[in-house]
PDB file of C-alpha atoms and ligand atoms in Angstrom:
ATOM      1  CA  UNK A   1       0.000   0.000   0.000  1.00 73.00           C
ATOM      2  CA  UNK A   2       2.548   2.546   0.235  1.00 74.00           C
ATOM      3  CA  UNK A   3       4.037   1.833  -2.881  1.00 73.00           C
ATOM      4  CA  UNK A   4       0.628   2.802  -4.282  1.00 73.00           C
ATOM      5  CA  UNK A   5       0.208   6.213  -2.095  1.00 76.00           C
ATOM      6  CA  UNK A   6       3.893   6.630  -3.349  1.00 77.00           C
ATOM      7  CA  UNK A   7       2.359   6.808  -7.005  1.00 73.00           C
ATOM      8  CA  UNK A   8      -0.037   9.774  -5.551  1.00 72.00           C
ATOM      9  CA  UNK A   9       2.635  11.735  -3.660  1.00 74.00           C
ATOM     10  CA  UNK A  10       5.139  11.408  -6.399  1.00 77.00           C
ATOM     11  CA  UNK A  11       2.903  11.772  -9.371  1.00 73.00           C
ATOM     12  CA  UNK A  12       1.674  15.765  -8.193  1.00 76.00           C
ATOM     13  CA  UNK A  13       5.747  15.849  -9.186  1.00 78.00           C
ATOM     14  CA  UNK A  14       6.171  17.055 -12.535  1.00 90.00           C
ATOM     15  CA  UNK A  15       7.775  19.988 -12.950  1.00 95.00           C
ATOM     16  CA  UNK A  16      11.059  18.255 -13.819  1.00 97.00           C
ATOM     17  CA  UNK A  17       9.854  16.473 -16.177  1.00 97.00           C
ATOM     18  CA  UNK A  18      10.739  19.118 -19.485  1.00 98.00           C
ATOM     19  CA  UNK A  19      14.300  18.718 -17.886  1.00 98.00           C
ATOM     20  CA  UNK A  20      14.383  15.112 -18.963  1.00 98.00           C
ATOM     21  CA  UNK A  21      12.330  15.154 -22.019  1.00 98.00           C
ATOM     22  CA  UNK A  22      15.732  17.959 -22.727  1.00 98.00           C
ATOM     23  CA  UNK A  23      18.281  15.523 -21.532  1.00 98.00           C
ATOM     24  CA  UNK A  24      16.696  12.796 -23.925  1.00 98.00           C
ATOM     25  CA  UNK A  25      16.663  14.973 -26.892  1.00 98.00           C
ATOM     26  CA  UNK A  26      20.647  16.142 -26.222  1.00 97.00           C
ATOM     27  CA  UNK A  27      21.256  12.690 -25.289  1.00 98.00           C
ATOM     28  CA  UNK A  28      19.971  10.068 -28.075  1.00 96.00           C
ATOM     29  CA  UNK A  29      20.193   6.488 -27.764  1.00 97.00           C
ATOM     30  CA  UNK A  30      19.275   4.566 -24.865  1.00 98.00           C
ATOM     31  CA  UNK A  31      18.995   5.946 -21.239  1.00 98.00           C
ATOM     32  CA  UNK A  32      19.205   3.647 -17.848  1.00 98.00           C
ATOM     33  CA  UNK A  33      16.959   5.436 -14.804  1.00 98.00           C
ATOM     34  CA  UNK A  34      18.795   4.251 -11.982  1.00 98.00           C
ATOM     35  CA  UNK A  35      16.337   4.404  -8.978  1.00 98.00           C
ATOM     36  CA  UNK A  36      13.617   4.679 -11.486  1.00 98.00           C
ATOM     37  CA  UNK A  37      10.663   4.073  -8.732  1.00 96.00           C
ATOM     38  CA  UNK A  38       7.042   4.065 -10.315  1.00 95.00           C
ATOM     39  CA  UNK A  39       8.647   4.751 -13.833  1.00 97.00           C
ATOM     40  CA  UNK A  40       7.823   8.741 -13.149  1.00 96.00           C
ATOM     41  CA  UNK A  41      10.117   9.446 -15.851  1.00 98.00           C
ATOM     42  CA  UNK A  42       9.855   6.968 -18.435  1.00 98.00           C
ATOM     43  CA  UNK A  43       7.371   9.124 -20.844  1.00 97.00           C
ATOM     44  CA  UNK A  44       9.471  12.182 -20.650  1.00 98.00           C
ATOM     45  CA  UNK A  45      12.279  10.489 -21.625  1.00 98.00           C
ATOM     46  CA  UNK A  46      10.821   8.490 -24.192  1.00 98.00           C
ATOM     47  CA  UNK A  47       9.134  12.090 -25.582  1.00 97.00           C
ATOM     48  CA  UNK A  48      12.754  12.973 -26.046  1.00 98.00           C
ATOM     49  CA  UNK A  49      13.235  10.529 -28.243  1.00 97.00           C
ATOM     50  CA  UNK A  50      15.072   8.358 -26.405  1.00 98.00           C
ATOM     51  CA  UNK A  51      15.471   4.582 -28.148  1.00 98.00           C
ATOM     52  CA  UNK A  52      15.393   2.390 -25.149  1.00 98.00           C
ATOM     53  CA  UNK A  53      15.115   2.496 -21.614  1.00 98.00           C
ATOM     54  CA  UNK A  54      16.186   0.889 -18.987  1.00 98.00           C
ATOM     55  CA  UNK A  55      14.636   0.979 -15.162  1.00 98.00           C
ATOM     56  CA  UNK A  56      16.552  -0.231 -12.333  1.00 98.00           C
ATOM     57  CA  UNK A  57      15.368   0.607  -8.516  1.00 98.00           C
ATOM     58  CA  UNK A  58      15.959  -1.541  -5.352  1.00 97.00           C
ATOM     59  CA  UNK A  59      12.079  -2.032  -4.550  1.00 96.00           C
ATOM     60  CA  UNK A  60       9.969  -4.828  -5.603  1.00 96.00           C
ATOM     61  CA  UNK A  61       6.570  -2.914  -5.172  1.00 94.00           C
ATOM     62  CA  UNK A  62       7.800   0.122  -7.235  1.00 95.00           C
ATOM     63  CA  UNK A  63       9.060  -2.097 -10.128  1.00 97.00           C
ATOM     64  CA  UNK A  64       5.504  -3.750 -10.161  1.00 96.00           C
ATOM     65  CA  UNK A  65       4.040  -0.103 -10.128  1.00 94.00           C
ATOM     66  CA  UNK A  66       5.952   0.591 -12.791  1.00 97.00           C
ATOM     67  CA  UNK A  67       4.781  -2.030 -14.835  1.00 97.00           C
ATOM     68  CA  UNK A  68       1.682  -1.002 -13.850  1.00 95.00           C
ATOM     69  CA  UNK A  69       2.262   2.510 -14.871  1.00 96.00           C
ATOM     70  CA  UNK A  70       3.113   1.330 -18.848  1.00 97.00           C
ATOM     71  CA  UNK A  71       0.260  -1.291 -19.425  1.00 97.00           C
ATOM     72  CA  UNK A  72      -1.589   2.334 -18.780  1.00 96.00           C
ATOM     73  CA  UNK A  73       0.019   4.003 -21.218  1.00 96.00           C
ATOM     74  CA  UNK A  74       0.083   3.411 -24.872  1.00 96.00           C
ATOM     75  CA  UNK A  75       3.564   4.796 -26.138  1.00 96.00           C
ATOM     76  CA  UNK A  76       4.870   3.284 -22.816  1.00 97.00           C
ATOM     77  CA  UNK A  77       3.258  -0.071 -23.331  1.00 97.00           C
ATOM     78  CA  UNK A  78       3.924   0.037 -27.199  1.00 97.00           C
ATOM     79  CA  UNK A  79       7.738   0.366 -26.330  1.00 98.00           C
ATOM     80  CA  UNK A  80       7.614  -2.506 -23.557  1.00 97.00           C
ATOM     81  CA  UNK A  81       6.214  -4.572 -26.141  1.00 97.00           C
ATOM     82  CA  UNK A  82       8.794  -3.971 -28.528  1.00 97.00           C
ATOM     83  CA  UNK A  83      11.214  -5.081 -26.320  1.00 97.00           C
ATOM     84  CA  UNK A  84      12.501  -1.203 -25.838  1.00 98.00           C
ATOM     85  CA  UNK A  85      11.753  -0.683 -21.720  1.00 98.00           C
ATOM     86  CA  UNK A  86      13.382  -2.986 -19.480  1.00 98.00           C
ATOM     87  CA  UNK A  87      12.896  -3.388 -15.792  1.00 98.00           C
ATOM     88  CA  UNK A  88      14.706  -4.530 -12.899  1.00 98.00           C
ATOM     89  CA  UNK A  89      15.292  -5.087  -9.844  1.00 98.00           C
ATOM     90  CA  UNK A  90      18.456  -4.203  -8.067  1.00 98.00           C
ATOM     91  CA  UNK A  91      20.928  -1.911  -5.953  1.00 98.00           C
ATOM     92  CA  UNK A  92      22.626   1.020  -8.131  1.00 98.00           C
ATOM     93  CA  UNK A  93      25.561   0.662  -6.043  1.00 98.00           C
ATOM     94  CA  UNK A  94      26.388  -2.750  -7.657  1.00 97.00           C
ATOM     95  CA  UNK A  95      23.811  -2.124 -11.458  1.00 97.00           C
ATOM     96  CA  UNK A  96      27.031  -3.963 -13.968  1.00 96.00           C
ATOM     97  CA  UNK A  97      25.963  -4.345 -17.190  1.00 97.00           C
ATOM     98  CA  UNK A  98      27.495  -4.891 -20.817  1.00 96.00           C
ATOM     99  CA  UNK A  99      25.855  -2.422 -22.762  1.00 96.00           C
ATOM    100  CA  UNK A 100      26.336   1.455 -22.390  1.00 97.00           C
ATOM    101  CA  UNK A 101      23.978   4.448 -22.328  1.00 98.00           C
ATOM    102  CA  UNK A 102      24.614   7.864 -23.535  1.00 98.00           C
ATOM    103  CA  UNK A 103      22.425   8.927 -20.623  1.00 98.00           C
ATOM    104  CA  UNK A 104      22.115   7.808 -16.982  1.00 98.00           C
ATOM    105  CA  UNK A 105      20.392   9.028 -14.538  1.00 98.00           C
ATOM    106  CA  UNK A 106      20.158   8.961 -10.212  1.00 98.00           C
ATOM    107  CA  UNK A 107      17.117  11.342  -9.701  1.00 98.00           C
ATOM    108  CA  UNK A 108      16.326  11.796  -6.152  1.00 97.00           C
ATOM    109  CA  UNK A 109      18.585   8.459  -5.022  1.00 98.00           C
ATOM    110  CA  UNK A 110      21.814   9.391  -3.131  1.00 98.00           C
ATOM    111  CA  UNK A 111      19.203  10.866  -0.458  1.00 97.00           C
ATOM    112  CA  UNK A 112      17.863   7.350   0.292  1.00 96.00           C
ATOM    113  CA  UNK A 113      21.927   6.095   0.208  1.00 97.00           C
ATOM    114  CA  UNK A 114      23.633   6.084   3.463  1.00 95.00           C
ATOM    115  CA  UNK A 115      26.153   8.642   3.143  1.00 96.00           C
ATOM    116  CA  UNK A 116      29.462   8.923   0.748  1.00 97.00           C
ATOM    117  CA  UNK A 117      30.621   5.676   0.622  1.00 97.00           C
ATOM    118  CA  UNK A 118      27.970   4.102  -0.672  1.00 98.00           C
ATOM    119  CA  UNK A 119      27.198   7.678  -2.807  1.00 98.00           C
ATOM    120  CA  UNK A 120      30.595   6.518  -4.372  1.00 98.00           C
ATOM    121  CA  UNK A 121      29.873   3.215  -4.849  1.00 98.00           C
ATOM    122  CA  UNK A 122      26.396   4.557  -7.156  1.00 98.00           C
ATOM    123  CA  UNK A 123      28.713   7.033  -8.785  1.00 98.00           C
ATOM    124  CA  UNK A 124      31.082   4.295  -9.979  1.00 98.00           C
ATOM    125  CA  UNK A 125      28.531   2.094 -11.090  1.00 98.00           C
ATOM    126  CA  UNK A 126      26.728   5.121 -13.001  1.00 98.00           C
ATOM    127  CA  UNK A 127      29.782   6.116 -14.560  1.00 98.00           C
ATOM    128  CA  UNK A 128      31.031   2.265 -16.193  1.00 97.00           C
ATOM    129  CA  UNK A 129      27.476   2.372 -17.371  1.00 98.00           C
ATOM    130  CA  UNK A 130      28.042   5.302 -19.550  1.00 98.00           C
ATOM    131  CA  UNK A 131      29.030   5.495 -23.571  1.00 97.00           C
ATOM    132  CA  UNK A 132      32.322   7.346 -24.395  1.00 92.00           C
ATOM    133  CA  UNK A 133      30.880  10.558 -24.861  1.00 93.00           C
ATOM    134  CA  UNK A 134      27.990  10.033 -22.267  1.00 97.00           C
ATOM    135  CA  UNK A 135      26.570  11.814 -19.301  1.00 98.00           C
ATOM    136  CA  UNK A 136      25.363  11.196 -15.664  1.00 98.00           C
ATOM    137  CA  UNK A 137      22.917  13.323 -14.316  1.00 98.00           C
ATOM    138  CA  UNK A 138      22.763  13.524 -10.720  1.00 98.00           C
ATOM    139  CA  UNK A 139      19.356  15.536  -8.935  1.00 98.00           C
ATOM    140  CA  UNK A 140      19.520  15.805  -5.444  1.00 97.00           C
ATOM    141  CA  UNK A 141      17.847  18.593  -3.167  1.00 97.00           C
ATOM    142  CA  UNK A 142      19.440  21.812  -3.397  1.00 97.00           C
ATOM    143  CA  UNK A 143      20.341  23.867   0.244  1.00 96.00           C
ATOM    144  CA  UNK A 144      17.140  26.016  -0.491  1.00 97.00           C
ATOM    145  CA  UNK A 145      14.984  22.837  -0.807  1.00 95.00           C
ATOM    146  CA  UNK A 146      16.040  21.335   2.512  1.00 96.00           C
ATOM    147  CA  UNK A 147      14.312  21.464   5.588  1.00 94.00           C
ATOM    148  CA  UNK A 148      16.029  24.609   8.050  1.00 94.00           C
ATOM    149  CA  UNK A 149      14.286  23.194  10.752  1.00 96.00           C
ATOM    150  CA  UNK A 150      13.056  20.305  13.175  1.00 97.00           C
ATOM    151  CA  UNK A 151       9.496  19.350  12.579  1.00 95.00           C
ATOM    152  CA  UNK A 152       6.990  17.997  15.166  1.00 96.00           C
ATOM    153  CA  UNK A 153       4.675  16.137  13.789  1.00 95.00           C
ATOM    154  CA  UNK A 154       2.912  17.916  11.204  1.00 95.00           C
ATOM    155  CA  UNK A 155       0.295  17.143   8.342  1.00 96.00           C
ATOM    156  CA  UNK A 156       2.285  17.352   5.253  1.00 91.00           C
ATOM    157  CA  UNK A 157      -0.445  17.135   2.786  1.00 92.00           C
ATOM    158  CA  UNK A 158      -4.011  15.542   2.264  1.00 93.00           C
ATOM    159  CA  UNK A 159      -5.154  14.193  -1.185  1.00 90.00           C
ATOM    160  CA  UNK A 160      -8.468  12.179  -2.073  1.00 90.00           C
ATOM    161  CA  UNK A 161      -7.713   9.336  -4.414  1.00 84.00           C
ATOM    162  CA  UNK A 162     -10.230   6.796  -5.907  1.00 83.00           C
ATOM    163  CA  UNK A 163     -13.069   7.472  -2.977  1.00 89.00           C
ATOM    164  CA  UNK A 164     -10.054   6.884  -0.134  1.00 91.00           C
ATOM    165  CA  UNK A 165      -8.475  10.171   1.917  1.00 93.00           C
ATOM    166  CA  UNK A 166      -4.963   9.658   2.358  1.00 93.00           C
ATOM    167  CA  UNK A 167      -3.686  12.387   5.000  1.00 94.00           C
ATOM    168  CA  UNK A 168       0.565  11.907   5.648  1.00 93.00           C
ATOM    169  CA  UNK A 169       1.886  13.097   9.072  1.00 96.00           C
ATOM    170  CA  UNK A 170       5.549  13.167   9.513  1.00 94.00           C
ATOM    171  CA  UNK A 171       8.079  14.258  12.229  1.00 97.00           C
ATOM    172  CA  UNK A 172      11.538  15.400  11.329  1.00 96.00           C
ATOM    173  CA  UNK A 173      14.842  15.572  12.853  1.00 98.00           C
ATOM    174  CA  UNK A 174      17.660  16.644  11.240  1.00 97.00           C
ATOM    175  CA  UNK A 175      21.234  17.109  12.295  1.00 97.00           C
ATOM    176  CA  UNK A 176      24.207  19.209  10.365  1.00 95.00           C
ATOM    177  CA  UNK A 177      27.016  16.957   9.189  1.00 95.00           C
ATOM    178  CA  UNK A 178      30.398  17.244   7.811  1.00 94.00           C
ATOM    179  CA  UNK A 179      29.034  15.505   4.591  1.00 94.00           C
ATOM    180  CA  UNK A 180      25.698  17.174   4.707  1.00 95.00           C
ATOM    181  CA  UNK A 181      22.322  17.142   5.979  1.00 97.00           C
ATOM    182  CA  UNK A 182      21.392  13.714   7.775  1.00 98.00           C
ATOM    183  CA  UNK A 183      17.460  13.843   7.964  1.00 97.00           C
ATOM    184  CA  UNK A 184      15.254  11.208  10.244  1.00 97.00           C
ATOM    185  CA  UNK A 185      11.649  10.948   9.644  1.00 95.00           C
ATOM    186  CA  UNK A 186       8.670   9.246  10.914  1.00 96.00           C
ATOM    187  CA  UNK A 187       5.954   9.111   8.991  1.00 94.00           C
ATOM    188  CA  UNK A 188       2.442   8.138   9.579  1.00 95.00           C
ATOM    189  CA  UNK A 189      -0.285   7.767   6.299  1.00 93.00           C
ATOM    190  CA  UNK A 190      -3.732   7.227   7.025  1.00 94.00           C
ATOM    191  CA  UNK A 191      -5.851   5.696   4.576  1.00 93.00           C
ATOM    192  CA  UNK A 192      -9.266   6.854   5.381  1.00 94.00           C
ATOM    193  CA  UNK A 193     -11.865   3.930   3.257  1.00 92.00           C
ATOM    194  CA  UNK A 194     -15.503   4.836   1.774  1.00 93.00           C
ATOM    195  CA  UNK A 195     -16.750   2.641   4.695  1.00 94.00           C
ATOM    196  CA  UNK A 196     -15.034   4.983   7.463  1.00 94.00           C
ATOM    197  CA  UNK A 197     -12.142   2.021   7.755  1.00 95.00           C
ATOM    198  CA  UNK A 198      -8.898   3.797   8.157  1.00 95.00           C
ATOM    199  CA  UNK A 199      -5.572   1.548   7.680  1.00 93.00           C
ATOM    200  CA  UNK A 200      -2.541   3.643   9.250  1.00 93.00           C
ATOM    201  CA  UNK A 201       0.877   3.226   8.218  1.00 93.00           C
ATOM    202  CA  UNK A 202       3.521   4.158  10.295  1.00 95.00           C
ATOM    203  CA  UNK A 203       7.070   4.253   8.490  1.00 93.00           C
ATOM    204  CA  UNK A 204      10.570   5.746   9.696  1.00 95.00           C
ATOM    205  CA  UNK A 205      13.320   6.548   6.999  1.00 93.00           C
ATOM    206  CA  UNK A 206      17.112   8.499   7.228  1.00 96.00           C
ATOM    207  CA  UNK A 207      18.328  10.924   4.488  1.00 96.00           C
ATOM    208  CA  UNK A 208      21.155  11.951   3.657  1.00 96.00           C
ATOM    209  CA  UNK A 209      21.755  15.355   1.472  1.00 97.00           C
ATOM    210  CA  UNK A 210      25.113  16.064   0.313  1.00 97.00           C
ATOM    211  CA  UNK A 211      26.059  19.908   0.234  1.00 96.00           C
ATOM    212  CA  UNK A 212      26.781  20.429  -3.487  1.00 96.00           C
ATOM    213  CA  UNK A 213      30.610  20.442  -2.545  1.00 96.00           C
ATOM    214  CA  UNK A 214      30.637  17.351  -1.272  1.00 97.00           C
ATOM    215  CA  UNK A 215      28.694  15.729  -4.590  1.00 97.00           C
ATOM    216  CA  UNK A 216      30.824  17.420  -6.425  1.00 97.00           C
ATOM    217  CA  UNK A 217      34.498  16.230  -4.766  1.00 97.00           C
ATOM    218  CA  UNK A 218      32.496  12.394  -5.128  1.00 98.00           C
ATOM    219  CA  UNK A 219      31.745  12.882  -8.721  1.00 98.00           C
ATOM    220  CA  UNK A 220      35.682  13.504  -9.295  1.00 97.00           C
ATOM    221  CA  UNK A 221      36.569  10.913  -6.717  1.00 97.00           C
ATOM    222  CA  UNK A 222      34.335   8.735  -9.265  1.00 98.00           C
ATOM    223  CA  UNK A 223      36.184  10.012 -12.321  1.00 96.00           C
ATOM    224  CA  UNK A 224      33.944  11.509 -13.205  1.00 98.00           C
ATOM    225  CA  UNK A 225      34.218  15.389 -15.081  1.00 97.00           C
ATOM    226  CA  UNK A 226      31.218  18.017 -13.583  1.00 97.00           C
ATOM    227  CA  UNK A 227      30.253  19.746 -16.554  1.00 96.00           C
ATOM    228  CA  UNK A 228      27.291  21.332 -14.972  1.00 97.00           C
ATOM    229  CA  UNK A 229      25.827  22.182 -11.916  1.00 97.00           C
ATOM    230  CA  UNK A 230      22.557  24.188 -11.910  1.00 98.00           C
ATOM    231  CA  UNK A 231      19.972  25.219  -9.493  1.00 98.00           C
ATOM    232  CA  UNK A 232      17.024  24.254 -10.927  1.00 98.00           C
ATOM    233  CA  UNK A 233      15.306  22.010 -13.614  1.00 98.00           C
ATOM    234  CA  UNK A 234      15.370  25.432 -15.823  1.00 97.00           C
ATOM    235  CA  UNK A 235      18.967  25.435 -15.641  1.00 97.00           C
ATOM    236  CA  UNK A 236      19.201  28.289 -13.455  1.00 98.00           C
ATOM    237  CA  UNK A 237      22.981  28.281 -11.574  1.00 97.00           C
ATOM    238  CA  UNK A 238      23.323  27.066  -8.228  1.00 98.00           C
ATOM    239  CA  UNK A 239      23.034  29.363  -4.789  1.00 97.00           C
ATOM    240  CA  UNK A 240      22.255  29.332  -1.744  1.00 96.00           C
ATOM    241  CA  UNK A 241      18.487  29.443  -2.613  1.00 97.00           C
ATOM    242  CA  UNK A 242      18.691  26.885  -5.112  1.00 98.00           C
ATOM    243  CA  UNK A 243      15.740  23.847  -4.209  1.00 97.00           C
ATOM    244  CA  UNK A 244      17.783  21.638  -6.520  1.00 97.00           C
ATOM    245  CA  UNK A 245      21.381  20.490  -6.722  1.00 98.00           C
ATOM    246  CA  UNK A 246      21.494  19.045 -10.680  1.00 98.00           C
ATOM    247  CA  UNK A 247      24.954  18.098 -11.603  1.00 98.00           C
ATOM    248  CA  UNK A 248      25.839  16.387 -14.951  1.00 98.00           C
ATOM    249  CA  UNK A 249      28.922  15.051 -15.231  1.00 98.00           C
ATOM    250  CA  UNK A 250      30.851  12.769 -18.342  1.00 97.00           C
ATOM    251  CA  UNK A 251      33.715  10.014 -17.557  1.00 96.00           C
ATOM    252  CA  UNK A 252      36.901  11.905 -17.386  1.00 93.00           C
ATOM    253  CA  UNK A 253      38.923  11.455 -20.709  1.00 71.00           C
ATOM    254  CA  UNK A 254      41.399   8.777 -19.293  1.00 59.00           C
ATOM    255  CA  UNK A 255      38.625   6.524 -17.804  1.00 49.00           C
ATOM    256  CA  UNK A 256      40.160   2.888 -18.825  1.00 50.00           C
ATOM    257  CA  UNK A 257      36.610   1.168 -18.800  1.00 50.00           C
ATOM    258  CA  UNK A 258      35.292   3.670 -21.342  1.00 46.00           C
ATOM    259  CA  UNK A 259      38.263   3.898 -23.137  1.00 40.00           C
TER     260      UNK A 259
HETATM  261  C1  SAM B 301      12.562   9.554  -4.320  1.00 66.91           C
HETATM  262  S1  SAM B 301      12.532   8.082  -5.247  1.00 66.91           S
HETATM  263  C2  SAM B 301      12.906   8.688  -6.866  1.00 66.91           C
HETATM  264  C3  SAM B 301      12.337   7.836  -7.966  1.00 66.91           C
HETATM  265  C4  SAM B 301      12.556   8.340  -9.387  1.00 66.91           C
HETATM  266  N1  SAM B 301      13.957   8.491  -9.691  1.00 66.91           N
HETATM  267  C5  SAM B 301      11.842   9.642  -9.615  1.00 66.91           C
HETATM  268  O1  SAM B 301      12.515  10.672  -9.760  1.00 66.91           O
HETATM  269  O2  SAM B 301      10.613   9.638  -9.653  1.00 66.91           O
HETATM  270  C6  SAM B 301      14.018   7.227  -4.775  1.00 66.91           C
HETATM  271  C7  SAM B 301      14.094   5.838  -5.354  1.00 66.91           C
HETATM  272  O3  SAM B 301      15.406   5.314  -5.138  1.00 66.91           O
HETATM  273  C8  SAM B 301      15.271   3.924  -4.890  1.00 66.91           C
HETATM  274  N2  SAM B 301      16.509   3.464  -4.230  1.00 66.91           N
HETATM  275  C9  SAM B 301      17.035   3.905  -3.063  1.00 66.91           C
HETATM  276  N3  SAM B 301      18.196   3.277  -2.793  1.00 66.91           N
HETATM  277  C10 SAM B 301      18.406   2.402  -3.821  1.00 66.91           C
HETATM  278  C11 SAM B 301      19.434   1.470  -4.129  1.00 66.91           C
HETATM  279  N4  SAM B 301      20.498   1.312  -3.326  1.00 66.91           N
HETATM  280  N5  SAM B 301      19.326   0.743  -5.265  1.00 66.91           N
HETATM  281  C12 SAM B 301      18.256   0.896  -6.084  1.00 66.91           C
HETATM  282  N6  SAM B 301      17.244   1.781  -5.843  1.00 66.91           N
HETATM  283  C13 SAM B 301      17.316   2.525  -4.729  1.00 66.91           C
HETATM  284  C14 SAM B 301      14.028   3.811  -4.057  1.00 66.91           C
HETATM  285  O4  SAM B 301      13.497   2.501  -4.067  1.00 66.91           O
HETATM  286  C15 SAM B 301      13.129   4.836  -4.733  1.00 66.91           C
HETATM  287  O5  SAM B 301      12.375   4.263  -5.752  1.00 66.91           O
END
């Protein structure tokens, strides 16, 4: 079940969705969405014209949703069926593969990773995934998107959805690091049911958000060259204010694996 309320709280998300349907279009060929969730980004990047895609995240439930999410639509479901979207199950920090994409992507991942180790672990694997002339983009929270304060708990938002109200409640705690912000949050979604029924689901997660200087000293630790860092899905540059960190980055030129 909260894969499926994940579909309704990440589905109001669009606005980055141009941004990838961009990236696609600069970026033909194939492209692998690493941490690909509910699929979220699959049409946009096929509406860029990209030739195949491949979708990789570490939950079971999400993968099924995304299944779910391309029998719905037709240029999504025409694709699968043409063998052109594949899905899979598994942990970026260890994705190996044979073939190589001219676009990879970790959109809203190193958050859910447990700090830079195992950010440079993902990094790695992105980057032996890549073509020659490929590039990585990496979209994490930005320091204007992240949350300047503890939280008690709160309602965070309230949506109706197919005759059910789902109300989410979380509690936040977050504590400066060295490496960024660490974030722990509780989380309680009630499922309110037609018949008055409510189901409650409690749920406790970390985060971890790297200060841009610290994804960007990984992505070189990963050999890997920043060619961009912007502030926004509209390319604005990065501040202080910035909600998003974006950084695209390309192997460096002496990376032995893509030659
Ligand atoms: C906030 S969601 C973003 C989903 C998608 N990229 C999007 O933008 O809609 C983070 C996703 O990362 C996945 N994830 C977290 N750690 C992972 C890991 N080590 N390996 C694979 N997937 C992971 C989660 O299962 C979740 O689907």
């Amino acid at each position: 079940m909260l894969a499926e309320i994940y579909d309704v709280e990440h589905d109001q998300i669009d606005e980055d969705l141009p941004f990838y349907r961009e990236m696609s279009r600069r970026h033909p060929g194939a492209a692998i969405d690493l941490g690909c969730g509910s699929g979220r980004l699959f049409e946009p990047l096929l509406g860029g014209g990209a030739t195949r895609i491949v979708g990789i995240d570490g939950s079971p439930s999400l993968v099924k949703r995304a299944e779910m999410r391309i029998a719905a639509h037709e240029s999504l479901s025409t694709a699968m069926t043409e063998g052109r979207i594949e899905l899979a199950v598994g942990d970026v920090r260890r994705v190996r593969r044979s073939d190589r994409f001219p676009l990879a992507i970790l959109a809203g991942v190193v958050a859910h990773l447990e700090g830079p180790e195992d950010a440079l672990r993902a990094l790695l694997a992105a980057r032996r995934l890549l073509a020659r002339d490929g590039v990585l983009v990496i979209d994490t929270l930005g320091p204007g998107g992240l949350p300047p304060h503890d939280l008690p708990l709160s309602v965070d938002w309230e949506r109706s959805d197919d005759g059910r109200r789902i109300v989410r409640r979380s509690r936040l705690e977050r504590r400066e690091a060295p490496e960024g912000l660490r974030v722990s949050y509780a989380t309680l979604t009630d499922v309110v049911r037609p018949d008055g029924t409510i189901a409650r689901l409690p749920a406790s997660f970390r985060l971890w958000y790297p200060s841009p200087a610290v994804l960007v000293a990984l992505a070189a630790e990963a050999e890997l060259a920043v060619e961009s860092v912007f502030g926004s899905h509209d390319l604005e540059p990065l501040d202080e204010d910035s909600e998003r960190c974006i950084v695209v980055a390309r192997p460096t030129a002496t990376d032995p694996v893509t030659g």
